[in-house]
Amino acid sequence: HLAEQFGVSRPVVREATKRLELQGLVEVRQGIGIRVTDRLHAPMTSAARLLLPEAGERLRQALEVRAVLEPEIARRAAERMMPGDAERLQRLHYDLETARDLAAAMEADLAFHREIARVSGNEIFGLMLDSIADLGRESRRATMSEAGVGRAVKQHAAVLEAILSGEANAAEKAMRVHIESAVSDLLAHVGKGKGK
């Protein structure tokens, strides 16, 4: 159908589809077809796994990237809050507080950080965080297993309070504390794995 619609040959459609799949824009499933996806970060995740095959080091470096980005993202979110943002952030924080298991807590944590990036008003921040989201899931599994979900809830509350009050310096500091504690938890978790 696509070949007919665009007046091109089937090999041209196949090549275009492969390129879109490599870019994370479509997913091709044998026997099912082509589906549009929102996986722009897929090439980054694959590249990170190839460049850094050792999981602990890969996750440490991903957290290092977050430590550079996320305090500034929180600062900008505190400066740029719009009507309606507070309610969404509070709802996402509540989702973390009431998460029924580790998987739900990890997704709630990711959603909270993604929403802060959206509130910052800079789409590139969100895209950068999404590009390491899969690595973020891996690191959250390790850090939440190490320190528990309670610490994340408490630290998110501090970030949320600072953003809602428009205190940019406090938001930046609270996020820095949150990410630095995640780095410490990850290193402790990886260290236990090596001791086995």
N, CA and C atoms as an extended XYZ file, in Angstrom:
588
Properties=species:S:1:pos:R:3:atomname:S:1:resname:S:1:resid:I:1 pbc="F F F"
N         0.820       -1.199        0.000 N   HIS     1
C         0.000        0.000        0.000 CA  HIS     1
C         0.869        1.270        0.000 C   HIS     1
N         1.930        1.258        0.807 N   LEU     2
C         2.807        2.434        0.848 CA  LEU     2
C         3.501        2.655       -0.490 C   LEU     2
N         3.945        1.567       -1.123 N   ALA     3
C         4.608        1.690       -2.422 CA  ALA     3
C         3.662        2.323       -3.440 C   ALA     3
N         2.417        1.868       -3.433 N   GLU     4
C         1.427        2.439       -4.355 CA  GLU     4
C         1.135        3.899       -4.019 C   GLU     4
N         0.926        4.173       -2.735 N   GLN     5
C         0.563        5.523       -2.300 CA  GLN     5
C         1.625        6.554       -2.679 C   GLN     5
N         2.909        6.170       -2.521 N   PHE     6
C         3.988        7.121       -2.792 CA  PHE     6
C         4.600        6.963       -4.184 C   PHE     6
N         4.122        5.975       -4.933 N   GLY     7
C         4.623        5.773       -6.287 CA  GLY     7
C         6.072        5.346       -6.335 C   GLY     7
N         6.468        4.464       -5.404 N   VAL     8
C         7.838        3.960       -5.361 CA  VAL     8
C         7.808        2.431       -5.344 C   VAL     8
N         8.981        1.821       -5.477 N   SER     9
C         9.058        0.361       -5.461 CA  SER     9
C         9.072       -0.169       -4.023 C   SER     9
N         8.818       -1.462       -3.890 N   ARG    10
C         8.839       -2.090       -2.553 CA  ARG    10
C        10.202       -1.996       -1.874 C   ARG    10
N        11.319       -2.208       -2.613 N   PRO    11
C        12.632       -2.059       -1.951 CA  PRO    11
C        12.851       -0.664       -1.352 C   PRO    11
N        12.329        0.360       -1.979 N   VAL    12
C        12.458        1.721       -1.447 CA  VAL    12
C        11.700        1.826       -0.125 C   VAL    12
N        10.500        1.258       -0.071 N   VAL    13
C         9.706        1.271        1.161 CA  VAL    13
C        10.424        0.488        2.252 C   VAL    13
N        10.993       -0.684        1.904 N   ARG    14
C        11.729       -1.489        2.893 CA  ARG    14
C        12.916       -0.719        3.453 C   ARG    14
N        13.670       -0.050        2.588 N   GLU    15
C        14.836        0.715        3.031 CA  GLU    15
C        14.415        1.877        3.948 C   GLU    15
N        13.366        2.576        3.557 N   ALA    16
C        12.876        3.685        4.390 CA  ALA    16
C        12.406        3.165        5.741 C   ALA    16
N        11.740        2.024        5.740 N   THR    17
C        11.250        1.428        6.982 CA  THR    17
C        12.415        1.048        7.897 C   THR    17
N        13.471        0.465        7.312 N   LYS    18
C        14.653        0.105        8.114 CA  LYS    18
C        15.274        1.341        8.757 C   LYS    18
N        15.358        2.412        7.992 N   ARG    19
C        15.936        3.658        8.539 CA  ARG    19
C        15.079        4.207        9.677 C   ARG    19
N        13.770        4.196        9.490 N   LEU    20
C        12.867        4.679       10.551 CA  LEU    20
C        12.970        3.799       11.794 C   LEU    20
N        13.143        2.495       11.573 N   GLU    21
C        13.285        1.577       12.712 CA  GLU    21
C        14.580        1.856       13.461 C   GLU    21
N        15.673        2.079       12.740 N   LEU    22
C        16.956        2.397       13.378 CA  LEU    22
C        16.893        3.695       14.171 C   LEU    22
N        16.063        4.619       13.725 N   GLN    23
C        15.909        5.895       14.421 CA  GLN    23
C        14.938        5.797       15.592 C   GLN    23
N        14.322        4.633       15.778 N   GLY    24
C        13.401        4.447       16.898 CA  GLY    24
C        12.023        5.032       16.650 C   GLY    24
N        11.664        5.274       15.390 N   LEU    25
C        10.376        5.888       15.080 CA  LEU    25
C         9.288        4.875       14.742 C   LEU    25
N         9.685        3.695       14.254 N   VAL    26
C         8.719        2.632       13.976 CA  VAL    26
C         9.261        1.318       14.511 C   VAL    26
N         8.352        0.390       14.716 N   GLU    27
C         8.713       -0.954       15.145 CA  GLU    27
C         8.153       -1.909       14.095 C   GLU    27
N         9.006       -2.780       13.582 N   VAL    28
C         8.593       -3.730       12.554 CA  VAL    28
C         8.526       -5.106       13.192 C   VAL    28
N         7.356       -5.738       13.092 N   ARG    29
C         7.178       -7.089       13.626 CA  ARG    29
C         6.742       -8.011       12.506 C   ARG    29
N         7.510       -9.069       12.330 N   GLN    30
C         7.222      -10.047       11.292 CA  GLN    30
C         5.826      -10.611       11.475 C   GLN    30
N         5.025      -10.584       10.435 N   GLY    31
C         3.681      -11.138       10.486 CA  GLY    31
C         2.642      -10.216       11.102 C   GLY    31
N         3.089       -9.136       11.733 N   ILE    32
C         2.159       -8.197       12.374 CA  ILE    32
C         2.111       -6.893       11.595 C   ILE    32
N         3.279       -6.385       11.225 N   GLY    33
C         3.324       -5.150       10.456 CA  GLY    33
C         4.195       -4.090       11.094 C   GLY    33
N         3.967       -2.864       10.679 N   ILE    34
C         4.747       -1.713       11.133 CA  ILE    34
C         3.889       -0.888       12.072 C   ILE    34
N         4.498       -0.493       13.184 N   ARG    35
C         3.785        0.311       14.172 CA  ARG    35
C         4.637        1.514       14.528 C   ARG    35
N         4.018        2.685       14.568 N   VAL    36
C         4.717        3.900       14.975 CA  VAL    36
C         4.990        3.812       16.469 C   VAL    36
N         6.205        4.166       16.877 N   THR    37
C         6.571        4.104       18.295 CA  THR    37
C         7.179        5.429       18.728 C   THR    37
N         7.291        5.590       20.027 N   ASP    38
C         7.955        6.764       20.591 CA  ASP    38
C         9.217        6.275       21.284 C   ASP    38
N        10.155        5.798       20.482 N   ARG    39
C        11.392        5.270       21.035 CA  ARG    39
C        12.585        5.984       20.402 C   ARG    39
N        12.525        7.307       20.411 N   LEU    40
C        13.629        8.084       19.851 CA  LEU    40
C        14.932        7.796       20.592 C   LEU    40
N        14.812        7.330       21.830 N   HIS    41
C        15.999        7.072       22.641 CA  HIS    41
C        16.637        5.722       22.350 C   HIS    41
N        15.981        4.859       21.587 N   ALA    42
C        16.480        3.504       21.354 CA  ALA    42
C        17.922        3.476       20.833 C   ALA    42
N        18.286        4.308       19.844 N   PRO    43
C        19.679        4.254       19.378 CA  PRO    43
C        20.685        4.591       20.482 C   PRO    43
N        20.355        5.514       21.366 N   MET    44
C        21.252        5.891       22.460 CA  MET    44
C        21.437        4.718       23.424 C   MET    44
N        20.355        4.056       23.769 N   THR    45
C        20.418        2.920       24.687 CA  THR    45
C        21.277        1.815       24.091 C   THR    45
N        21.069        1.515       22.818 N   SER    46
C        21.857        0.474       22.146 CA  SER    46
C        23.326        0.848       22.108 C   SER    46
N        23.613        2.105       21.787 N   ALA    47
C        24.999        2.557       21.726 CA  ALA    47
C        25.668        2.457       23.091 C   ALA    47
N        24.957        2.827       24.141 N   ALA    48
C        25.528        2.762       25.498 CA  ALA    48
C        25.863        1.325       25.871 C   ALA    48
N        24.998        0.395       25.494 N   ARG    49
C        25.249       -1.020       25.810 CA  ARG    49
C        26.462       -1.550       25.036 C   ARG    49
N        26.649       -1.071       23.812 N   LEU    50
C        27.809       -1.504       23.021 CA  LEU    50
C        29.100       -0.893       23.556 C   LEU    50
N        29.054        0.414       23.857 N   LEU    51
C        30.254        1.102       24.338 CA  LEU    51
C        30.657        0.669       25.741 C   LEU    51
N        29.657        0.401       26.574 N   LEU    52
C        29.905        0.070       27.981 CA  LEU    52
C        29.215       -1.246       28.330 C   LEU    52
N        29.809       -2.367       27.945 N   PRO    53
C        29.140       -3.654       28.170 CA  PRO    53
C        28.976       -4.017       29.654 C   PRO    53
N        29.823       -3.474       30.526 N   GLU    54
C        29.712       -3.781       31.958 CA  GLU    54
C        28.584       -2.932       32.550 C   GLU    54
N        27.541       -3.599       33.027 N   ALA    55
C        26.308       -2.922       33.457 CA  ALA    55
C        26.544       -1.889       34.562 C   ALA    55
N        27.331       -2.230       35.564 N   GLY    56
C        27.559       -1.311       36.671 CA  GLY    56
C        28.174       -0.001       36.215 C   GLY    56
N        29.165       -0.078       35.345 N   GLU    57
C        29.823        1.131       34.843 CA  GLU    57
C        28.878        1.930       33.947 C   GLU    57
N        28.092        1.223       33.136 N   ARG    58
C        27.127        1.897       32.260 CA  ARG    58
C        26.117        2.687       33.089 C   ARG    58
N        25.625        2.078       34.163 N   LEU    59
C        24.630        2.745       35.006 CA  LEU    59
C        25.255        3.892       35.786 C   LEU    59
N        26.495        3.716       36.243 N   ARG    60
C        27.188        4.796       36.956 CA  ARG    60
C        27.336        6.011       36.040 C   ARG    60
N        27.722        5.783       34.799 N   GLN    61
C        27.908        6.895       33.873 CA  GLN    61
C        26.570        7.550       33.517 C   GLN    61
N        25.514        6.757       33.414 N   ALA    62
C        24.193        7.342       33.141 CA  ALA    62
C        23.763        8.237       34.299 C   ALA    62
N        24.015        7.799       35.538 N   LEU    63
C        23.683        8.634       36.696 CA  LEU    63
C        24.540        9.891       36.738 C   LEU    63
N        25.775        9.779       36.259 N   GLU    64
C        26.649       10.955       36.195 CA  GLU    64
C        26.055       12.003       35.239 C   GLU    64
N        25.502       11.537       34.122 N   VAL    65
C        24.842       12.444       33.177 CA  VAL    65
C        23.632       13.094       33.848 C   VAL    65
N        22.854       12.287       34.554 N   ARG    66
C        21.692       12.836       35.254 CA  ARG    66
C        22.120       13.856       36.309 C   ARG    66
N        23.247       13.614       36.977 N   ALA    67
C        23.717       14.533       38.015 CA  ALA    67
C        24.071       15.899       37.435 C   ALA    67
N        24.476       15.926       36.183 N   VAL    68
C        24.778       17.193       35.521 CA  VAL    68
C        23.491       17.878       35.069 C   VAL    68
N        22.570       17.095       34.475 N   LEU    69
C        21.360       17.659       33.874 CA  LEU    69
C        20.255       18.003       34.867 C   LEU    69
N        19.917       17.068       35.724 N   GLU    70
C        18.664       17.186       36.466 CA  GLU    70
C        18.602       18.304       37.500 C   GLU    70
N        19.694       18.663       38.177 N   PRO    71
C        19.584       19.828       39.059 CA  PRO    71
C        19.206       21.104       38.290 C   PRO    71
N        19.789       21.272       37.102 N   GLU    72
C        19.457       22.448       36.277 CA  GLU    72
C        18.019       22.358       35.767 C   GLU    72
N        17.576       21.159       35.436 N   ILE    73
C        16.193       20.982       34.987 CA  ILE    73
C        15.232       21.376       36.110 C   ILE    73
N        15.526       20.947       37.334 N   ALA    74
C        14.676       21.291       38.478 CA  ALA    74
C        14.666       22.803       38.713 C   ALA    74
N        15.824       23.416       38.576 N   ARG    75
C        15.924       24.876       38.728 CA  ARG    75
C        15.000       25.572       37.724 C   ARG    75
N        15.096       25.169       36.472 N   ARG    76
C        14.277       25.804       35.426 CA  ARG    76
C        12.791       25.532       35.645 C   ARG    76
N        12.467       24.334       36.117 N   ALA    77
C        11.060       24.022       36.392 CA  ALA    77
C        10.508       24.955       37.469 C   ALA    77
N        11.300       25.209       38.511 N   ALA    78
C        10.856       26.115       39.580 CA  ALA    78
C        10.645       27.528       39.040 C   ALA    78
N        11.444       27.925       38.082 N   GLU    79
C        11.341       29.272       37.511 CA  GLU    79
C        10.197       29.397       36.501 C   GLU    79
N         9.807       28.272       35.887 N   ARG    80
C         8.891       28.341       34.738 CA  ARG    80
C         7.544       27.652       34.947 C   ARG    80
N         7.218       27.323       36.169 N   MET    81
C         5.941       26.638       36.444 CA  MET    81
C         4.771       27.401       35.853 C   MET    81
N         3.853       26.659       35.270 N   MET    82
C         2.644       27.234       34.682 CA  MET    82
C         1.427       26.681       35.425 C   MET    82
N         0.273       27.332       35.286 N   PRO    83
C        -0.937       26.792       35.909 CA  PRO    83
C        -1.181       25.359       35.426 C   PRO    83
N        -1.525       24.490       36.341 N   GLY    84
C        -1.773       23.084       36.008 CA  GLY    84
C        -0.571       22.190       36.242 C   GLY    84
N         0.641       22.757       36.225 N   ASP    85
C         1.844       21.944       36.428 CA  ASP    85
C         1.891       21.359       37.840 C   ASP    85
N         1.484       22.166       38.820 N   ALA    86
C         1.545       21.715       40.213 CA  ALA    86
C         0.703       20.466       40.416 C   ALA    86
N        -0.491       20.471       39.873 N   GLU    87
C        -1.392       19.325       40.044 CA  GLU    87
C        -0.797       18.055       39.444 C   GLU    87
N        -0.205       18.156       38.248 N   ARG    88
C         0.395       16.979       37.611 CA  ARG    88
C         1.585       16.467       38.413 C   ARG    88
N         2.435       17.369       38.878 N   LEU    89
C         3.591       16.950       39.676 CA  LEU    89
C         3.148       16.284       40.983 C   LEU    89
N         2.134       16.861       41.631 N   GLN    90
C         1.640       16.280       42.878 CA  GLN    90
C         1.041       14.889       42.639 C   GLN    90
N         0.321       14.730       41.530 N   ARG    91
C        -0.281       13.428       41.214 CA  ARG    91
C         0.804       12.378       40.974 C   ARG    91
N         1.857       12.766       40.255 N   LEU    92
C         2.940       11.824       39.980 CA  LEU    92
C         3.701       11.470       41.255 C   LEU    92
N         3.855       12.436       42.148 N   HIS    93
C         4.486       12.140       43.441 CA  HIS    93
C         3.616       11.173       44.243 C   HIS    93
N         2.310       11.389       44.205 N   TYR    94
C         1.383       10.482       44.894 CA  TYR    94
C         1.481        9.070       44.314 C   TYR    94
N         1.643        8.971       42.995 N   ASP    95
C         1.796        7.654       42.364 CA  ASP    95
C         3.005        6.916       42.922 C   ASP    95
N         4.087        7.631       43.183 N   LEU    96
C         5.269        6.999       43.777 CA  LEU    96
C         4.990        6.590       45.218 C   LEU    96
N         4.357        7.482       45.968 N   GLU    97
C         4.038        7.174       47.376 CA  GLU    97
C         3.180        5.926       47.510 C   GLU    97
N         2.278        5.708       46.567 N   THR    98
C         1.313        4.610       46.670 CA  THR    98
C         1.642        3.433       45.750 C   THR    98
N         2.824        3.419       45.185 N   ALA    99
C         3.207        2.336       44.267 CA  ALA    99
C         3.096        0.990       44.975 C   ALA    99
N         2.490        0.031       44.286 N   ARG   100
C         2.215       -1.274       44.893 CA  ARG   100
C         3.409       -2.221       44.862 C   ARG   100
N         4.369       -1.947       43.968 N   ASP   101
C         5.550       -2.806       43.884 CA  ASP   101
C         6.713       -2.020       43.284 C   ASP   101
N         7.863       -2.671       43.181 N   LEU   102
C         9.061       -1.995       42.701 CA  LEU   102
C         8.902       -1.513       41.254 C   LEU   102
N         8.280       -2.318       40.401 N   ALA   103
C         8.097       -1.928       38.995 CA  ALA   103
C         7.242       -0.662       38.893 C   ALA   103
N         6.163       -0.606       39.650 N   ALA   104
C         5.294        0.582       39.625 CA  ALA   104
C         6.030        1.792       40.190 C   ALA   104
N         6.841        1.591       41.222 N   ALA   105
C         7.615        2.692       41.814 CA  ALA   105
C         8.626        3.237       40.807 C   ALA   105
N         9.281        2.345       40.065 N   MET   106
C        10.261        2.787       39.074 CA  MET   106
C         9.593        3.613       37.983 C   MET   106
N         8.438        3.171       37.511 N   GLU   107
C         7.741        3.917       36.456 CA  GLU   107
C         7.239        5.272       36.973 C   GLU   107
N         6.766        5.290       38.226 N   ALA   108
C         6.309        6.552       38.822 CA  ALA   108
C         7.485        7.518       38.982 C   ALA   108
N         8.632        6.996       39.387 N   ASP   109
C         9.834        7.810       39.535 CA  ASP   109
C        10.241        8.404       38.186 C   ASP   109
N        10.287        7.572       37.154 N   LEU   110
C        10.624        8.057       35.811 CA  LEU   110
C         9.651        9.136       35.340 C   LEU   110
N         8.362        8.893       35.566 N   ALA   111
C         7.331        9.846       35.130 CA  ALA   111
C         7.487       11.190       35.844 C   ALA   111
N         7.821       11.156       37.125 N   PHE   112
C         8.017       12.383       37.897 CA  PHE   112
C         9.166       13.205       37.309 C   PHE   112
N        10.292       12.538       37.046 N   HIS   113
C        11.454       13.236       36.488 CA  HIS   113
C        11.155       13.751       35.078 C   HIS   113
N        10.435       12.973       34.287 N   ARG   114
C        10.070       13.386       32.930 CA  ARG   114
C         9.165       14.613       32.979 C   ARG   114
N         8.244       14.633       33.955 N   GLU   115
C         7.328       15.776       34.074 CA  GLU   115
C         8.078       17.034       34.499 C   GLU   115
N         9.065       16.894       35.365 N   ILE   116
C         9.877       18.058       35.748 CA  ILE   116
C        10.569       18.619       34.509 C   ILE   116
N        11.072       17.728       33.653 N   ALA   117
C        11.710       18.191       32.412 CA  ALA   117
C        10.699       18.920       31.535 C   ALA   117
N         9.471       18.416       31.466 N   ARG   118
C         8.434       19.084       30.671 CA  ARG   118
C         8.127       20.460       31.240 C   ARG   118
N         8.018       20.536       32.569 N   VAL   119
C         7.717       21.807       33.233 CA  VAL   119
C         8.847       22.816       33.005 C   VAL   119
N        10.063       22.329       32.831 N   SER   120
C        11.196       23.238       32.607 CA  SER   120
C        11.040       24.040       31.323 C   SER   120
N        10.169       23.577       30.436 N   GLY   121
C         9.924       24.301       29.203 CA  GLY   121
C        10.948       24.054       28.116 C   GLY   121
N        11.823       23.079       28.327 N   ASN   122
C        12.862       22.782       27.342 CA  ASN   122
C        12.686       21.344       26.867 C   ASN   122
N        12.202       21.186       25.632 N   GLU   123
C        11.936       19.856       25.086 CA  GLU   123
C        13.198       19.004       24.982 C   GLU   123
N        14.336       19.646       24.769 N   ILE   124
C        15.592       18.899       24.628 CA  ILE   124
C        15.951       18.222       25.947 C   ILE   124
N        15.676       18.877       27.079 N   PHE   125
C        15.913       18.221       28.371 CA  PHE   125
C        15.133       16.905       28.434 C   PHE   125
N        13.868       16.962       28.073 N   GLY   126
C        13.046       15.751       28.105 CA  GLY   126
C        13.570       14.677       27.176 C   GLY   126
N        13.993       15.080       25.988 N   LEU   127
C        14.532       14.123       25.026 CA  LEU   127
C        15.814       13.491       25.556 C   LEU   127
N        16.647       14.298       26.206 N   MET   128
C        17.894       13.761       26.763 CA  MET   128
C        17.605       12.760       27.881 C   MET   128
N        16.646       13.077       28.739 N   LEU   129
C        16.296       12.132       29.791 CA  LEU   129
C        15.689       10.863       29.207 C   LEU   129
N        14.834       11.017       28.196 N   ASP   130
C        14.256        9.841       27.551 CA  ASP   130
C        15.333        8.976       26.919 C   ASP   130
N        16.403        9.617       26.417 N   SER   131
C        17.452        8.860       25.752 CA  SER   131
C        18.189        7.931       26.712 C   SER   131
N        18.129        8.226       28.007 N   ILE   132
C        18.760        7.330       28.987 CA  ILE   132
C        17.707        6.696       29.905 C   ILE   132
N        16.439        6.721       29.478 N   ALA   133
C        15.352        6.191       30.316 CA  ALA   133
C        15.506        4.700       30.584 C   ALA   133
N        15.897        3.930       29.562 N   ASP   134
C        16.063        2.493       29.783 CA  ASP   134
C        17.178        2.233       30.793 C   ASP   134
N        18.255        3.006       30.688 N   LEU   135
C        19.332        2.896       31.673 CA  LEU   135
C        18.831        3.361       33.033 C   LEU   135
N        17.951        4.358       33.018 N   GLY   136
C        17.368        4.846       34.271 CA  GLY   136
C        16.552        3.775       34.970 C   GLY   136
N        15.845        2.955       34.200 N   ARG   137
C        15.086        1.853       34.801 CA  ARG   137
C        16.028        0.874       35.490 C   ARG   137
N        17.130        0.555       34.808 N   GLU   138
C        18.101       -0.371       35.394 CA  GLU   138
C        18.698        0.199       36.675 C   GLU   138
N        19.070        1.479       36.648 N   SER   139
C        19.689        2.062       37.837 CA  SER   139
C        18.668        2.198       38.961 C   SER   139
N        17.408        2.527       38.616 N   ARG   140
C        16.378        2.636       39.653 CA  ARG   140
C        16.113        1.280       40.304 C   ARG   140
N        16.150        0.221       39.513 N   ARG   141
C        15.958       -1.110       40.080 CA  ARG   141
C        17.029       -1.375       41.136 C   ARG   141
N        18.272       -1.010       40.806 N   ALA   142
C        19.375       -1.219       41.740 CA  ALA   142
C        19.263       -0.306       42.955 C   ALA   142
N        19.021        0.999       42.735 N   THR   143
C        19.038        1.938       43.854 CA  THR   143
C        17.812        1.778       44.750 C   THR   143
N        16.653        1.507       44.170 N   MET   144
C        15.456        1.320       45.001 CA  MET   144
C        15.516       -0.004       45.752 C   MET   144
N        16.198       -0.988       45.177 N   SER   145
C        16.399       -2.247       45.898 CA  SER   145
C        17.346       -2.021       47.064 C   SER   145
N        18.329       -1.168       46.845 N   GLU   146
C        19.346       -0.902       47.875 CA  GLU   146
C        18.785       -0.056       49.014 C   GLU   146
N        18.156        1.063       48.686 N   ALA   147
C        17.736        2.021       49.714 CA  ALA   147
C        16.242        1.990       49.991 C   ALA   147
N        15.483        1.305       49.160 N   GLY   148
C        14.034        1.292       49.325 CA  GLY   148
C        13.379        2.476       48.657 C   GLY   148
N        12.086        2.361       48.461 N   VAL   149
C        11.321        3.400       47.782 CA  VAL   149
C        11.130        4.612       48.689 C   VAL   149
N        11.126        4.389       49.998 N   GLY   150
C        10.873        5.466       50.958 CA  GLY   150
C        11.806        6.645       50.816 C   GLY   150
N        13.075        6.368       50.557 N   ARG   151
C        14.030        7.470       50.412 CA  ARG   151
C        13.698        8.298       49.168 C   ARG   151
N        13.349        7.629       48.069 N   ALA   152
C        12.982        8.355       46.845 CA  ALA   152
C        11.759        9.230       47.094 C   ALA   152
N        10.779        8.697       47.826 N   VAL   153
C         9.563        9.467       48.139 CA  VAL   153
C         9.931       10.729       48.909 C   VAL   153
N        10.766       10.570       49.932 N   LYS   154
C        11.169       11.712       50.764 CA  LYS   154
C        11.946       12.751       49.949 C   LYS   154
N        12.862       12.281       49.103 N   GLN   155
C        13.671       13.209       48.311 CA  GLN   155
C        12.834       13.885       47.225 C   GLN   155
N        11.907       13.140       46.623 N   HIS   156
C        11.012       13.753       45.640 CA  HIS   156
C        10.153       14.834       46.298 C   HIS   156
N         9.738       14.577       47.532 N   ALA   157
C         8.917       15.562       48.245 CA  ALA   157
C         9.680       16.874       48.403 C   ALA   157
N        10.974       16.785       48.706 N   ALA   158
C        11.794       17.996       48.853 CA  ALA   158
C        11.925       18.730       47.517 C   ALA   158
N        12.135       17.979       46.434 N   VAL   159
C        12.233       18.584       45.103 CA  VAL   159
C        10.899       19.240       44.750 C   VAL   159
N         9.818       18.518       44.984 N   LEU   160
C         8.478       19.014       44.656 CA  LEU   160
C         8.164       20.293       45.421 C   LEU   160
N         8.435       20.294       46.713 N   GLU   161
C         8.154       21.475       47.537 CA  GLU   161
C         8.901       22.703       47.016 C   GLU   161
N        10.181       22.513       46.656 N   ALA   162
C        10.982       23.635       46.162 CA  ALA   162
C        10.457       24.138       44.818 C   ALA   162
N        10.086       23.220       43.937 N   ILE   163
C         9.567       23.630       42.627 CA  ILE   163
C         8.244       24.362       42.795 C   ILE   163
N         7.347       23.806       43.622 N   LEU   164
C         6.030       24.426       43.805 CA  LEU   164
C         6.123       25.808       44.425 C   LEU   164
N         7.134       26.024       45.266 N   SER   165
C         7.287       27.333       45.888 CA  SER   165
C         8.098       28.290       45.010 C   SER   165
N         8.560       27.800       43.857 N   GLY   166
C         9.308       28.661       42.941 CA  GLY   166
C        10.710       28.982       43.406 C   GLY   166
N        11.242       28.187       44.307 N   GLU   167
C        12.589       28.415       44.835 CA  GLU   167
C        13.606       27.653       43.992 C   GLU   167
N        14.142       28.322       42.996 N   ALA   168
C        15.038       27.678       42.031 CA  ALA   168
C        16.290       27.088       42.679 C   ALA   168
N        16.925       27.839       43.578 N   ASN   169
C        18.135       27.331       44.236 CA  ASN   169
C        17.838       26.090       45.065 C   ASN   169
N        16.734       26.127       45.796 N   ALA   170
C        16.357       24.977       46.622 CA  ALA   170
C        16.007       23.774       45.755 C   ALA   170
N        15.344       24.003       44.618 N   ALA   171
C        14.990       22.899       43.715 CA  ALA   171
C        16.255       22.252       43.155 C   ALA   171
N        17.192       23.091       42.757 N   GLU   172
C        18.460       22.571       42.225 CA  GLU   172
C        19.187       21.750       43.291 C   GLU   172
N        19.247       22.280       44.503 N   LYS   173
C        19.952       21.593       45.590 CA  LYS   173
C        19.259       20.280       45.953 C   LYS   173
N        17.941       20.294       46.046 N   ALA   174
C        17.198       19.069       46.406 CA  ALA   174
C        17.389       17.988       45.349 C   ALA   174
N        17.399       18.392       44.084 N   MET   175
C        17.603       17.398       43.027 CA  MET   175
C        19.026       16.877       43.052 C   MET   175
N        19.982       17.747       43.340 N   ARG   176
C        21.373       17.298       43.425 CA  ARG   176
C        21.536       16.258       44.533 C   ARG   176
N        20.934       16.513       45.683 N   VAL   177
C        20.985       15.557       46.795 CA  VAL   177
C        20.365       14.225       46.365 C   VAL   177
N        19.236       14.298       45.683 N   HIS   178
C        18.532       13.095       45.232 CA  HIS   178
C        19.399       12.262       44.289 C   HIS   178
N        19.999       12.897       43.294 N   ILE   179
C        20.800       12.157       42.316 CA  ILE   179
C        22.089       11.646       42.954 C   ILE   179
N        22.732       12.464       43.790 N   GLU   180
C        23.966       12.012       44.448 CA  GLU   180
C        23.703       10.824       45.354 C   GLU   180
N        22.552       10.795       46.012 N   SER   181
C        22.235        9.653       46.861 CA  SER   181
C        21.966        8.419       46.008 C   SER   181
N        21.395        8.609       44.811 N   ALA   182
C        21.193        7.481       43.892 CA  ALA   182
C        22.534        6.915       43.436 C   ALA   182
N        23.503        7.796       43.174 N   VAL   183
C        24.840        7.338       42.790 CA  VAL   183
C        25.442        6.506       43.921 C   VAL   183
N        25.339        6.986       45.163 N   SER   184
C        25.873        6.241       46.305 CA  SER   184
C        25.197        4.888       46.453 C   SER   184
N        23.873        4.872       46.305 N   ASP   185
C        23.130        3.612       46.416 CA  ASP   185
C        23.533        2.642       45.314 C   ASP   185
N        23.720        3.159       44.107 N   LEU   186
C        24.122        2.296       42.997 CA  LEU   186
C        25.494        1.697       43.258 C   LEU   186
N        26.438        2.532       43.708 N   LEU   187
C        27.785        2.030       43.988 CA  LEU   187
C        27.761        0.969       45.091 C   LEU   187
N        26.922        1.176       46.101 N   ALA   188
C        26.790        0.175       47.166 CA  ALA   188
C        26.202       -1.116       46.609 C   ALA   188
N        25.222       -1.007       45.752 N   HIS   189
C        24.569       -2.178       45.157 CA  HIS   189
C        25.549       -2.951       44.273 C   HIS   189
N        26.298       -2.218       43.427 N   VAL   190
C        27.265       -2.852       42.544 CA  VAL   190
C        28.369       -3.484       43.368 C   VAL   190
N        28.817       -2.815       44.438 N   GLY   191
C        29.852       -3.354       45.317 CA  GLY   191
C        29.438       -4.664       45.952 C   GLY   191
N        28.170       -4.786       46.354 N   LYS   192
C        27.676       -6.038       46.928 CA  LYS   192
C        27.701       -7.150       45.893 C   LYS   192
N        27.370       -6.789       44.652 N   GLY   193
C        27.370       -7.789       43.567 CA  GLY   193
C        28.760       -8.329       43.311 C   GLY   193
N        29.785       -7.477       43.438 N   LYS   194
C        31.157       -7.917       43.200 CA  LYS   194
C        31.678       -8.768       44.350 C   LYS   194
N        31.116       -8.540       45.540 N   GLY   195
C        31.580       -9.292       46.705 CA  GLY   195
C        31.061      -10.719       46.747 C   GLY   195
N        30.074      -11.032       45.904 N   LYS   196
C        29.492      -12.381       45.914 CA  LYS   196
C        30.381      -13.373       45.231 C   LYS   196
